[in-house]
Amino acid sequence: MNSTSLVFPQPPPLTASCPASPGGRGGAARCRAWCRAGTMAAGGEQEGGCEHYRRGCLLRAPCCGKLYPCRLCHDGAEEHRLDRFRVAEVQCSRCRLLQKAQQRCEGCQSLFGEYYCGVCHLFDRDKKQYHCDDCGICRIGPKEDFFHCSKCNLCLSLSLRGKHKCIENVSRQDCPICLEDIHTSRVEARVLPCGHLLHKTCYEEMLKEGYRCPLCMHSALDMRRYWRQLDDEVAQTPMPTEYQNMMVEILCNDCNARSTVQFHLLGMKCTNCESYNTAQDGKCKQPAE
């Protein structure tokens, strides 16, 4: 998923399908993204596309008949969504020939994409993509490094086989932080220890503010080292006299165990798993003399 800086030659003239053309929707930035689909590398090979993909053709949207570099460009300019599976025609960005969706132009033999999926109609440079029949879409590979978890209903790294918590159809849920789709997102997903998914970028932003899953409050990373540091801080920070014998019932967000422990402002440790990711689950009470 590394981005590459490319220098593009002069874009082709605007057409009625360009979002920035008369009657089109969008501004100059969208126009530049659209027009990049008309650029070609030496030898007629595919080197154009948009901010989302590198390809040498435009998709003819089956819904409105307009030409766009990709479904994302279409969805950003129109008030409806392009169904990638119904795309039947593409236009060569070099010779402008409208033809059936395929990997090479039948007119000038230009390569539309190093990778082409005849199901998703995805054209792009080679990123070791593969089509997963169970997911129903293409994934970034290589394929041999991933497996499809039938319960979670998504492809996961082989390093997670037998080592992740399954949640049925978890990828069909939206990211709880940005509320955007995860299953078809081009952003990598992060699997939390609790089994929930976040976009990797959302996960990284979350860690700047906290450490818990926004759905179940389970610790999103290994906190054991920090818990031991907190043990030392609690031991070195005595509570005022009126609170020293105060007990409180707590619920652990990590193991779901309930316990009664001594109240402390810095944190209250679960007696079952020794996590400080706990919440008070009852009133404070003073033990009988």
PDB file of N, CA and C in Angstrom, residues 31-124:
ATOM      1  N   CYS A  31     -10.983  16.970 -11.275  1.00  0.00           N
ATOM      2  CA  CYS A  31     -10.689  16.942 -12.713  1.00  0.00           C
ATOM      3  C   CYS A  31      -9.313  16.345 -12.963  1.00  0.00           C
ATOM      4  N   ARG A  32      -8.316  16.785 -12.167  1.00  0.00           N
ATOM      5  CA  ARG A  32      -6.966  16.262 -12.365  1.00  0.00           C
ATOM      6  C   ARG A  32      -6.925  14.754 -12.147  1.00  0.00           C
ATOM      7  N   ALA A  33      -7.656  14.288 -11.114  1.00  0.00           N
ATOM      8  CA  ALA A  33      -7.683  12.849 -10.844  1.00  0.00           C
ATOM      9  C   ALA A  33      -8.321  12.108 -12.006  1.00  0.00           C
ATOM     10  N   TRP A  34      -9.390  12.686 -12.552  1.00  0.00           N
ATOM     11  CA  TRP A  34     -10.088  12.035 -13.659  1.00  0.00           C
ATOM     12  C   TRP A  34      -9.204  11.998 -14.899  1.00  0.00           C
ATOM     13  N   CYS A  35      -8.546  13.127 -15.195  1.00  0.00           N
ATOM     14  CA  CYS A  35      -7.781  13.222 -16.430  1.00  0.00           C
ATOM     15  C   CYS A  35      -6.504  12.392 -16.403  1.00  0.00           C
ATOM     16  N   ARG A  36      -6.017  12.022 -15.232  1.00  0.00           N
ATOM     17  CA  ARG A  36      -4.823  11.193 -15.174  1.00  0.00           C
ATOM     18  C   ARG A  36      -5.030   9.852 -15.849  1.00  0.00           C
ATOM     19  N   ALA A  37      -6.268   9.456 -16.003  1.00  0.00           N
ATOM     20  CA  ALA A  37      -6.548   8.182 -16.660  1.00  0.00           C
ATOM     21  C   ALA A  37      -6.109   8.205 -18.112  1.00  0.00           C
ATOM     22  N   GLY A  38      -5.861   9.396 -18.662  1.00  0.00           N
ATOM     23  CA  GLY A  38      -5.471   9.479 -20.056  1.00  0.00           C
ATOM     24  C   GLY A  38      -3.973   9.465 -20.274  1.00  0.00           C
ATOM     25  N   THR A  39      -3.169   9.332 -19.231  1.00  0.00           N
ATOM     26  CA  THR A  39      -1.712   9.366 -19.394  1.00  0.00           C
ATOM     27  C   THR A  39      -1.178   7.977 -19.659  1.00  0.00           C
ATOM     28  N   MET A  40      -0.097   7.906 -20.442  1.00  0.00           N
ATOM     29  CA  MET A  40       0.488   6.622 -20.817  1.00  0.00           C
ATOM     30  C   MET A  40       2.000   6.664 -20.650  1.00  0.00           C
ATOM     31  N   ALA A  41       2.572   5.564 -20.270  1.00  0.00           N
ATOM     32  CA  ALA A  41       4.028   5.451 -20.177  1.00  0.00           C
ATOM     33  C   ALA A  41       4.589   5.122 -21.542  1.00  0.00           C
ATOM     34  N   ALA A  42       5.901   5.184 -21.658  1.00  0.00           N
ATOM     35  CA  ALA A  42       6.552   4.869 -22.930  1.00  0.00           C
ATOM     36  C   ALA A  42       6.231   3.446 -23.337  1.00  0.00           C
ATOM     37  N   GLY A  43       5.989   3.273 -24.630  1.00  0.00           N
ATOM     38  CA  GLY A  43       5.676   1.943 -25.132  1.00  0.00           C
ATOM     39  C   GLY A  43       4.198   1.619 -25.051  1.00  0.00           C
ATOM     40  N   GLY A  44       3.376   2.588 -24.631  1.00  0.00           N
ATOM     41  CA  GLY A  44       1.936   2.368 -24.618  1.00  0.00           C
ATOM     42  C   GLY A  44       1.452   1.557 -23.442  1.00  0.00           C
ATOM     43  N   GLU A  45       2.299   1.306 -22.423  1.00  0.00           N
ATOM     44  CA  GLU A  45       1.861   0.514 -21.283  1.00  0.00           C
ATOM     45  C   GLU A  45       1.116   1.391 -20.288  1.00  0.00           C
ATOM     46  N   GLN A  46       0.301   0.747 -19.468  1.00  0.00           N
ATOM     47  CA  GLN A  46      -0.531   1.441 -18.496  1.00  0.00           C
ATOM     48  C   GLN A  46       0.301   2.174 -17.459  1.00  0.00           C
ATOM     49  N   GLU A  47       0.076   3.496 -17.289  1.00  0.00           N
ATOM     50  CA  GLU A  47       0.734   4.276 -16.256  1.00  0.00           C
ATOM     51  C   GLU A  47      -0.150   5.443 -15.855  1.00  0.00           C
ATOM     52  N   GLY A  48      -1.432   5.380 -16.159  1.00  0.00           N
ATOM     53  CA  GLY A  48      -2.348   6.445 -15.798  1.00  0.00           C
ATOM     54  C   GLY A  48      -3.190   6.032 -14.625  1.00  0.00           C
ATOM     55  N   GLY A  49      -4.399   6.584 -14.532  1.00  0.00           N
ATOM     56  CA  GLY A  49      -5.313   6.233 -13.468  1.00  0.00           C
ATOM     57  C   GLY A  49      -5.758   7.445 -12.692  1.00  0.00           C
ATOM     58  N   CYS A  50      -5.947   7.258 -11.399  1.00  0.00           N
ATOM     59  CA  CYS A  50      -6.435   8.326 -10.545  1.00  0.00           C
ATOM     60  C   CYS A  50      -5.719   8.226  -9.210  1.00  0.00           C
ATOM     61  N   GLU A  51      -6.192   8.956  -8.232  1.00  0.00           N
ATOM     62  CA  GLU A  51      -5.543   8.908  -6.919  1.00  0.00           C
ATOM     63  C   GLU A  51      -5.724   7.555  -6.241  1.00  0.00           C
ATOM     64  N   HIS A  52      -6.643   6.736  -6.738  1.00  0.00           N
ATOM     65  CA  HIS A  52      -6.934   5.450  -6.109  1.00  0.00           C
ATOM     66  C   HIS A  52      -6.216   4.277  -6.775  1.00  0.00           C
ATOM     67  N   TYR A  53      -6.142   4.287  -8.107  1.00  0.00           N
ATOM     68  CA  TYR A  53      -5.566   3.161  -8.840  1.00  0.00           C
ATOM     69  C   TYR A  53      -4.742   3.669 -10.021  1.00  0.00           C
ATOM     70  N   ARG A  54      -3.838   2.814 -10.505  1.00  0.00           N
ATOM     71  CA  ARG A  54      -3.092   3.085 -11.736  1.00  0.00           C
ATOM     72  C   ARG A  54      -3.627   2.152 -12.812  1.00  0.00           C
ATOM     73  N   ARG A  55      -4.196   2.719 -13.834  1.00  0.00           N
ATOM     74  CA  ARG A  55      -4.802   1.920 -14.898  1.00  0.00           C
ATOM     75  C   ARG A  55      -4.848   2.712 -16.193  1.00  0.00           C
ATOM     76  N   GLY A  56      -5.037   2.012 -17.285  1.00  0.00           N
ATOM     77  CA  GLY A  56      -5.029   2.654 -18.595  1.00  0.00           C
ATOM     78  C   GLY A  56      -6.374   2.701 -19.265  1.00  0.00           C
ATOM     79  N   CYS A  57      -7.438   2.684 -18.464  1.00  0.00           N
ATOM     80  CA  CYS A  57      -8.781   2.734 -19.064  1.00  0.00           C
ATOM     81  C   CYS A  57      -9.742   3.433 -18.126  1.00  0.00           C
ATOM     82  N   LEU A  58     -10.897   3.776 -18.659  1.00  0.00           N
ATOM     83  CA  LEU A  58     -11.999   4.337 -17.890  1.00  0.00           C
ATOM     84  C   LEU A  58     -13.119   3.306 -17.821  1.00  0.00           C
ATOM     85  N   LEU A  59     -13.807   3.251 -16.711  1.00  0.00           N
ATOM     86  CA  LEU A  59     -14.956   2.361 -16.565  1.00  0.00           C
ATOM     87  C   LEU A  59     -16.212   3.074 -17.055  1.00  0.00           C
ATOM     88  N   ARG A  60     -17.007   2.375 -17.825  1.00  0.00           N
ATOM     89  CA  ARG A  60     -18.319   2.925 -18.202  1.00  0.00           C
ATOM     90  C   ARG A  60     -19.320   2.459 -17.153  1.00  0.00           C
ATOM     91  N   ALA A  61     -19.814   3.402 -16.362  1.00  0.00           N
ATOM     92  CA  ALA A  61     -20.708   3.063 -15.259  1.00  0.00           C
ATOM     93  C   ALA A  61     -22.016   2.482 -15.796  1.00  0.00           C
ATOM     94  N   PRO A  62     -22.396   1.285 -15.360  1.00  0.00           N
ATOM     95  CA  PRO A  62     -23.635   0.671 -15.851  1.00  0.00           C
ATOM     96  C   PRO A  62     -24.885   1.398 -15.355  1.00  0.00           C
ATOM     97  N   CYS A  63     -24.725   2.217 -14.335  1.00  0.00           N
ATOM     98  CA  CYS A  63     -25.869   2.918 -13.753  1.00  0.00           C
ATOM     99  C   CYS A  63     -26.233   4.190 -14.506  1.00  0.00           C
ATOM    100  N   CYS A  64     -25.220   4.955 -14.921  1.00  0.00           N
ATOM    101  CA  CYS A  64     -25.478   6.249 -15.553  1.00  0.00           C
ATOM    102  C   CYS A  64     -24.822   6.395 -16.921  1.00  0.00           C
ATOM    103  N   GLY A  65     -23.987   5.430 -17.310  1.00  0.00           N
ATOM    104  CA  GLY A  65     -23.359   5.473 -18.619  1.00  0.00           C
ATOM    105  C   GLY A  65     -22.165   6.405 -18.717  1.00  0.00           C
ATOM    106  N   LYS A  66     -21.779   7.058 -17.624  1.00  0.00           N
ATOM    107  CA  LYS A  66     -20.655   7.978 -17.655  1.00  0.00           C
ATOM    108  C   LYS A  66     -19.340   7.226 -17.479  1.00  0.00           C
ATOM    109  N   LEU A  67     -18.247   7.872 -17.912  1.00  0.00           N
ATOM    110  CA  LEU A  67     -16.918   7.277 -17.826  1.00  0.00           C
ATOM    111  C   LEU A  67     -16.154   7.843 -16.636  1.00  0.00           C
ATOM    112  N   TYR A  68     -15.587   6.945 -15.853  1.00  0.00           N
ATOM    113  CA  TYR A  68     -14.792   7.348 -14.686  1.00  0.00           C
ATOM    114  C   TYR A  68     -13.582   6.427 -14.566  1.00  0.00           C
ATOM    115  N   PRO A  69     -12.483   6.930 -13.972  1.00  0.00           N
ATOM    116  CA  PRO A  69     -11.306   6.070 -13.780  1.00  0.00           C
ATOM    117  C   PRO A  69     -11.571   4.879 -12.876  1.00  0.00           C
ATOM    118  N   CYS A  70     -12.429   5.047 -11.861  1.00  0.00           N
ATOM    119  CA  CYS A  70     -12.724   3.947 -10.946  1.00  0.00           C
ATOM    120  C   CYS A  70     -14.050   4.190 -10.253  1.00  0.00           C
ATOM    121  N   ARG A  71     -14.508   3.198  -9.513  1.00  0.00           N
ATOM    122  CA  ARG A  71     -15.791   3.305  -8.812  1.00  0.00           C
ATOM    123  C   ARG A  71     -15.753   4.374  -7.724  1.00  0.00           C
ATOM    124  N   LEU A  72     -14.573   4.583  -7.115  1.00  0.00           N
ATOM    125  CA  LEU A  72     -14.466   5.575  -6.051  1.00  0.00           C
ATOM    126  C   LEU A  72     -14.576   6.991  -6.605  1.00  0.00           C
ATOM    127  N   CYS A  73     -13.969   7.235  -7.770  1.00  0.00           N
ATOM    128  CA  CYS A  73     -14.119   8.533  -8.428  1.00  0.00           C
ATOM    129  C   CYS A  73     -15.585   8.767  -8.796  1.00  0.00           C
ATOM    130  N   HIS A  74     -16.237   7.720  -9.287  1.00  0.00           N
ATOM    131  CA  HIS A  74     -17.654   7.813  -9.629  1.00  0.00           C
ATOM    132  C   HIS A  74     -18.493   8.148  -8.403  1.00  0.00           C
ATOM    133  N   ASP A  75     -18.286   7.422  -7.323  1.00  0.00           N
ATOM    134  CA  ASP A  75     -19.102   7.606  -6.121  1.00  0.00           C
ATOM    135  C   ASP A  75     -18.869   8.971  -5.483  1.00  0.00           C
ATOM    136  N   GLY A  76     -17.658   9.541  -5.673  1.00  0.00           N
ATOM    137  CA  GLY A  76     -17.379  10.857  -5.131  1.00  0.00           C
ATOM    138  C   GLY A  76     -18.016  11.978  -5.922  1.00  0.00           C
ATOM    139  N   ALA A  77     -18.370  11.703  -7.182  1.00  0.00           N
ATOM    140  CA  ALA A  77     -18.927  12.745  -8.039  1.00  0.00           C
ATOM    141  C   ALA A  77     -20.437  12.620  -8.229  1.00  0.00           C
ATOM    142  N   GLU A  78     -20.959  11.411  -8.091  1.00  0.00           N
ATOM    143  CA  GLU A  78     -22.380  11.179  -8.327  1.00  0.00           C
ATOM    144  C   GLU A  78     -23.131  10.991  -7.005  1.00  0.00           C
ATOM    145  N   GLU A  79     -24.445  10.991  -7.085  1.00  0.00           N
ATOM    146  CA  GLU A  79     -25.283  10.797  -5.906  1.00  0.00           C
ATOM    147  C   GLU A  79     -25.773   9.354  -5.805  1.00  0.00           C
ATOM    148  N   HIS A  80     -25.126   8.465  -6.528  1.00  0.00           N
ATOM    149  CA  HIS A  80     -25.427   7.036  -6.450  1.00  0.00           C
ATOM    150  C   HIS A  80     -24.100   6.280  -6.517  1.00  0.00           C
ATOM    151  N   ARG A  81     -24.138   4.985  -6.273  1.00  0.00           N
ATOM    152  CA  ARG A  81     -22.918   4.190  -6.208  1.00  0.00           C
ATOM    153  C   ARG A  81     -22.798   3.272  -7.432  1.00  0.00           C
ATOM    154  N   LEU A  82     -21.562   3.057  -7.838  1.00  0.00           N
ATOM    155  CA  LEU A  82     -21.297   2.191  -8.984  1.00  0.00           C
ATOM    156  C   LEU A  82     -21.135   0.755  -8.491  1.00  0.00           C
ATOM    157  N   ASP A  83     -21.869  -0.143  -9.108  1.00  0.00           N
ATOM    158  CA  ASP A  83     -21.765  -1.568  -8.793  1.00  0.00           C
ATOM    159  C   ASP A  83     -20.630  -2.155  -9.632  1.00  0.00           C
ATOM    160  N   ARG A  84     -19.509  -2.433  -9.000  1.00  0.00           N
ATOM    161  CA  ARG A  84     -18.316  -2.902  -9.719  1.00  0.00           C
ATOM    162  C   ARG A  84     -18.555  -4.195 -10.484  1.00  0.00           C
ATOM    163  N   PHE A  85     -19.456  -5.037  -9.959  1.00  0.00           N
ATOM    164  CA  PHE A  85     -19.686  -6.350 -10.563  1.00  0.00           C
ATOM    165  C   PHE A  85     -20.499  -6.256 -11.862  1.00  0.00           C
ATOM    166  N   ARG A  86     -21.163  -5.133 -12.095  1.00  0.00           N
ATOM    167  CA  ARG A  86     -21.989  -4.962 -13.299  1.00  0.00           C
ATOM    168  C   ARG A  86     -21.264  -4.231 -14.422  1.00  0.00           C
ATOM    169  N   VAL A  87     -20.015  -3.817 -14.179  1.00  0.00           N
ATOM    170  CA  VAL A  87     -19.256  -3.122 -15.223  1.00  0.00           C
ATOM    171  C   VAL A  87     -19.024  -4.079 -16.388  1.00  0.00           C
ATOM    172  N   ALA A  88     -19.399  -3.647 -17.578  1.00  0.00           N
ATOM    173  CA  ALA A  88     -19.266  -4.493 -18.765  1.00  0.00           C
ATOM    174  C   ALA A  88     -18.380  -3.865 -19.826  1.00  0.00           C
ATOM    175  N   GLU A  89     -18.209  -2.531 -19.777  1.00  0.00           N
ATOM    176  CA  GLU A  89     -17.453  -1.840 -20.823  1.00  0.00           C
ATOM    177  C   GLU A  89     -16.416  -0.893 -20.212  1.00  0.00           C
ATOM    178  N   VAL A  90     -15.310  -0.744 -20.930  1.00  0.00           N
ATOM    179  CA  VAL A  90     -14.265   0.216 -20.559  1.00  0.00           C
ATOM    180  C   VAL A  90     -13.852   0.978 -21.810  1.00  0.00           C
ATOM    181  N   GLN A  91     -13.276   2.158 -21.605  1.00  0.00           N
ATOM    182  CA  GLN A  91     -12.751   2.942 -22.718  1.00  0.00           C
ATOM    183  C   GLN A  91     -11.234   3.062 -22.573  1.00  0.00           C
ATOM    184  N   CYS A  92     -10.519   2.715 -23.614  1.00  0.00           N
ATOM    185  CA  CYS A  92      -9.066   2.820 -23.606  1.00  0.00           C
ATOM    186  C   CYS A  92      -8.670   4.288 -23.471  1.00  0.00           C
ATOM    187  N   SER A  93      -7.777   4.591 -22.537  1.00  0.00           N
ATOM    188  CA  SER A  93      -7.351   5.972 -22.323  1.00  0.00           C
ATOM    189  C   SER A  93      -6.405   6.454 -23.411  1.00  0.00           C
ATOM    190  N   ARG A  94      -5.890   5.529 -24.211  1.00  0.00           N
ATOM    191  CA  ARG A  94      -4.951   5.912 -25.270  1.00  0.00           C
ATOM    192  C   ARG A  94      -5.651   6.137 -26.608  1.00  0.00           C
ATOM    193  N   CYS A  95      -6.409   5.148 -27.049  1.00  0.00           N
ATOM    194  CA  CYS A  95      -7.046   5.276 -28.368  1.00  0.00           C
ATOM    195  C   CYS A  95      -8.535   5.587 -28.290  1.00  0.00           C
ATOM    196  N   ARG A  96      -9.075   5.654 -27.044  1.00  0.00           N
ATOM    197  CA  ARG A  96     -10.483   6.013 -26.799  1.00  0.00           C
ATOM    198  C   ARG A  96     -11.488   4.982 -27.292  1.00  0.00           C
ATOM    199  N   LEU A  97     -11.042   3.772 -27.592  1.00  0.00           N
ATOM    200  CA  LEU A  97     -11.968   2.742 -28.070  1.00  0.00           C
ATOM    201  C   LEU A  97     -12.793   2.203 -26.913  1.00  0.00           C
ATOM    202  N   LEU A  98     -14.114   2.234 -27.081  1.00  0.00           N
ATOM    203  CA  LEU A  98     -15.023   1.659 -26.090  1.00  0.00           C
ATOM    204  C   LEU A  98     -15.177   0.173 -26.401  1.00  0.00           C
ATOM    205  N   GLN A  99     -14.980  -0.675 -25.408  1.00  0.00           N
ATOM    206  CA  GLN A  99     -14.934  -2.116 -25.639  1.00  0.00           C
ATOM    207  C   GLN A  99     -15.349  -2.869 -24.380  1.00  0.00           C
ATOM    208  N   LYS A 100     -15.456  -4.183 -24.486  1.00  0.00           N
ATOM    209  CA  LYS A 100     -15.788  -4.985 -23.322  1.00  0.00           C
ATOM    210  C   LYS A 100     -14.645  -4.924 -22.307  1.00  0.00           C
ATOM    211  N   ALA A 101     -14.959  -5.137 -21.048  1.00  0.00           N
ATOM    212  CA  ALA A 101     -13.955  -5.107 -19.987  1.00  0.00           C
ATOM    213  C   ALA A 101     -12.974  -6.267 -20.180  1.00  0.00           C
ATOM    214  N   GLN A 102     -11.691  -5.931 -20.298  1.00  0.00           N
ATOM    215  CA  GLN A 102     -10.646  -6.924 -20.485  1.00  0.00           C
ATOM    216  C   GLN A 102      -9.313  -6.297 -20.110  1.00  0.00           C
ATOM    217  N   GLN A 103      -8.240  -7.088 -20.080  1.00  0.00           N
ATOM    218  CA  GLN A 103      -6.969  -6.588 -19.570  1.00  0.00           C
ATOM    219  C   GLN A 103      -6.198  -5.746 -20.574  1.00  0.00           C
ATOM    220  N   ARG A 104      -6.334  -6.027 -21.871  1.00  0.00           N
ATOM    221  CA  ARG A 104      -5.647  -5.261 -22.908  1.00  0.00           C
ATOM    222  C   ARG A 104      -6.635  -4.678 -23.896  1.00  0.00           C
ATOM    223  N   CYS A 105      -6.257  -3.530 -24.445  1.00  0.00           N
ATOM    224  CA  CYS A 105      -7.105  -2.882 -25.448  1.00  0.00           C
ATOM    225  C   CYS A 105      -7.088  -3.712 -26.721  1.00  0.00           C
ATOM    226  N   GLU A 106      -8.268  -3.977 -27.263  1.00  0.00           N
ATOM    227  CA  GLU A 106      -8.346  -4.769 -28.498  1.00  0.00           C
ATOM    228  C   GLU A 106      -7.990  -3.935 -29.718  1.00  0.00           C
ATOM    229  N   GLY A 107      -7.848  -2.600 -29.516  1.00  0.00           N
ATOM    230  CA  GLY A 107      -7.478  -1.737 -30.630  1.00  0.00           C
ATOM    231  C   GLY A 107      -5.994  -1.470 -30.709  1.00  0.00           C
ATOM    232  N   CYS A 108      -5.419  -0.928 -29.628  1.00  0.00           N
ATOM    233  CA  CYS A 108      -4.001  -0.542 -29.651  1.00  0.00           C
ATOM    234  C   CYS A 108      -3.125  -1.442 -28.786  1.00  0.00           C
ATOM    235  N   GLN A 109      -3.709  -2.434 -28.158  1.00  0.00           N
ATOM    236  CA  GLN A 109      -2.997  -3.405 -27.322  1.00  0.00           C
ATOM    237  C   GLN A 109      -2.378  -2.803 -26.061  1.00  0.00           C
ATOM    238  N   SER A 110      -2.834  -1.614 -25.661  1.00  0.00           N
ATOM    239  CA  SER A 110      -2.349  -1.022 -24.420  1.00  0.00           C
ATOM    240  C   SER A 110      -2.784  -1.881 -23.231  1.00  0.00           C
ATOM    241  N   LEU A 111      -1.920  -1.962 -22.246  1.00  0.00           N
ATOM    242  CA  LEU A 111      -2.231  -2.713 -21.037  1.00  0.00           C
ATOM    243  C   LEU A 111      -3.052  -1.840 -20.103  1.00  0.00           C
ATOM    244  N   PHE A 112      -4.237  -2.314 -19.749  1.00  0.00           N
ATOM    245  CA  PHE A 112      -5.106  -1.553 -18.845  1.00  0.00           C
ATOM    246  C   PHE A 112      -4.673  -1.691 -17.385  1.00  0.00           C
ATOM    247  N   GLY A 113      -4.083  -2.812 -17.051  1.00  0.00           N
ATOM    248  CA  GLY A 113      -3.638  -3.014 -15.681  1.00  0.00           C
ATOM    249  C   GLY A 113      -2.775  -4.261 -15.579  1.00  0.00           C
ATOM    250  N   GLU A 114      -1.688  -4.171 -14.813  1.00  0.00           N
ATOM    251  CA  GLU A 114      -0.863  -5.366 -14.592  1.00  0.00           C
ATOM    252  C   GLU A 114      -1.700  -6.454 -13.918  1.00  0.00           C
ATOM    253  N   TYR A 115      -2.643  -6.009 -13.088  1.00  0.00           N
ATOM    254  CA  TYR A 115      -3.584  -6.945 -12.463  1.00  0.00           C
ATOM    255  C   TYR A 115      -4.979  -6.616 -12.964  1.00  0.00           C
ATOM    256  N   TYR A 116      -5.724  -7.649 -13.315  1.00  0.00           N
ATOM    257  CA  TYR A 116      -7.113  -7.464 -13.722  1.00  0.00           C
ATOM    258  C   TYR A 116      -7.957  -8.602 -13.169  1.00  0.00           C
ATOM    259  N   CYS A 117      -9.060  -8.257 -12.534  1.00  0.00           N
ATOM    260  CA  CYS A 117     -10.008  -9.249 -12.028  1.00  0.00           C
ATOM    261  C   CYS A 117     -11.284  -9.152 -12.854  1.00  0.00           C
ATOM    262  N   GLY A 118     -11.659 -10.256 -13.469  1.00  0.00           N
ATOM    263  CA  GLY A 118     -12.856 -10.273 -14.303  1.00  0.00           C
ATOM    264  C   GLY A 118     -14.150 -10.306 -13.507  1.00  0.00           C
ATOM    265  N   VAL A 119     -14.060 -10.461 -12.183  1.00  0.00           N
ATOM    266  CA  VAL A 119     -15.259 -10.445 -11.333  1.00  0.00           C
ATOM    267  C   VAL A 119     -15.503  -9.037 -10.788  1.00  0.00           C
ATOM    268  N   CYS A 120     -14.475  -8.476 -10.154  1.00  0.00           N
ATOM    269  CA  CYS A 120     -14.586  -7.132  -9.578  1.00  0.00           C
ATOM    270  C   CYS A 120     -14.333  -6.028 -10.600  1.00  0.00           C
ATOM    271  N   HIS A 121     -13.783  -6.401 -11.759  1.00  0.00           N
ATOM    272  CA  HIS A 121     -13.366  -5.436 -12.781  1.00  0.00           C
ATOM    273  C   HIS A 121     -12.404  -4.422 -12.170  1.00  0.00           C
ATOM    274  N   LEU A 122     -11.416  -4.960 -11.461  1.00  0.00           N
ATOM    275  CA  LEU A 122     -10.373  -4.150 -10.855  1.00  0.00           C
ATOM    276  C   LEU A 122      -9.149  -4.169 -11.749  1.00  0.00           C
ATOM    277  N   PHE A 123      -8.702  -2.983 -12.155  1.00  0.00           N
ATOM    278  CA  PHE A 123      -7.466  -2.808 -12.920  1.00  0.00           C
ATOM    279  C   PHE A 123      -6.491  -2.040 -12.033  1.00  0.00           C
ATOM    280  N   ASP A 124      -5.250  -2.485 -11.940  1.00  0.00           N
ATOM    281  CA  ASP A 124      -4.276  -1.758 -11.130  1.00  0.00           C
ATOM    282  C   ASP A 124      -2.884  -2.298 -11.420  1.00  0.00           C
TER     283      ASP A 124
END
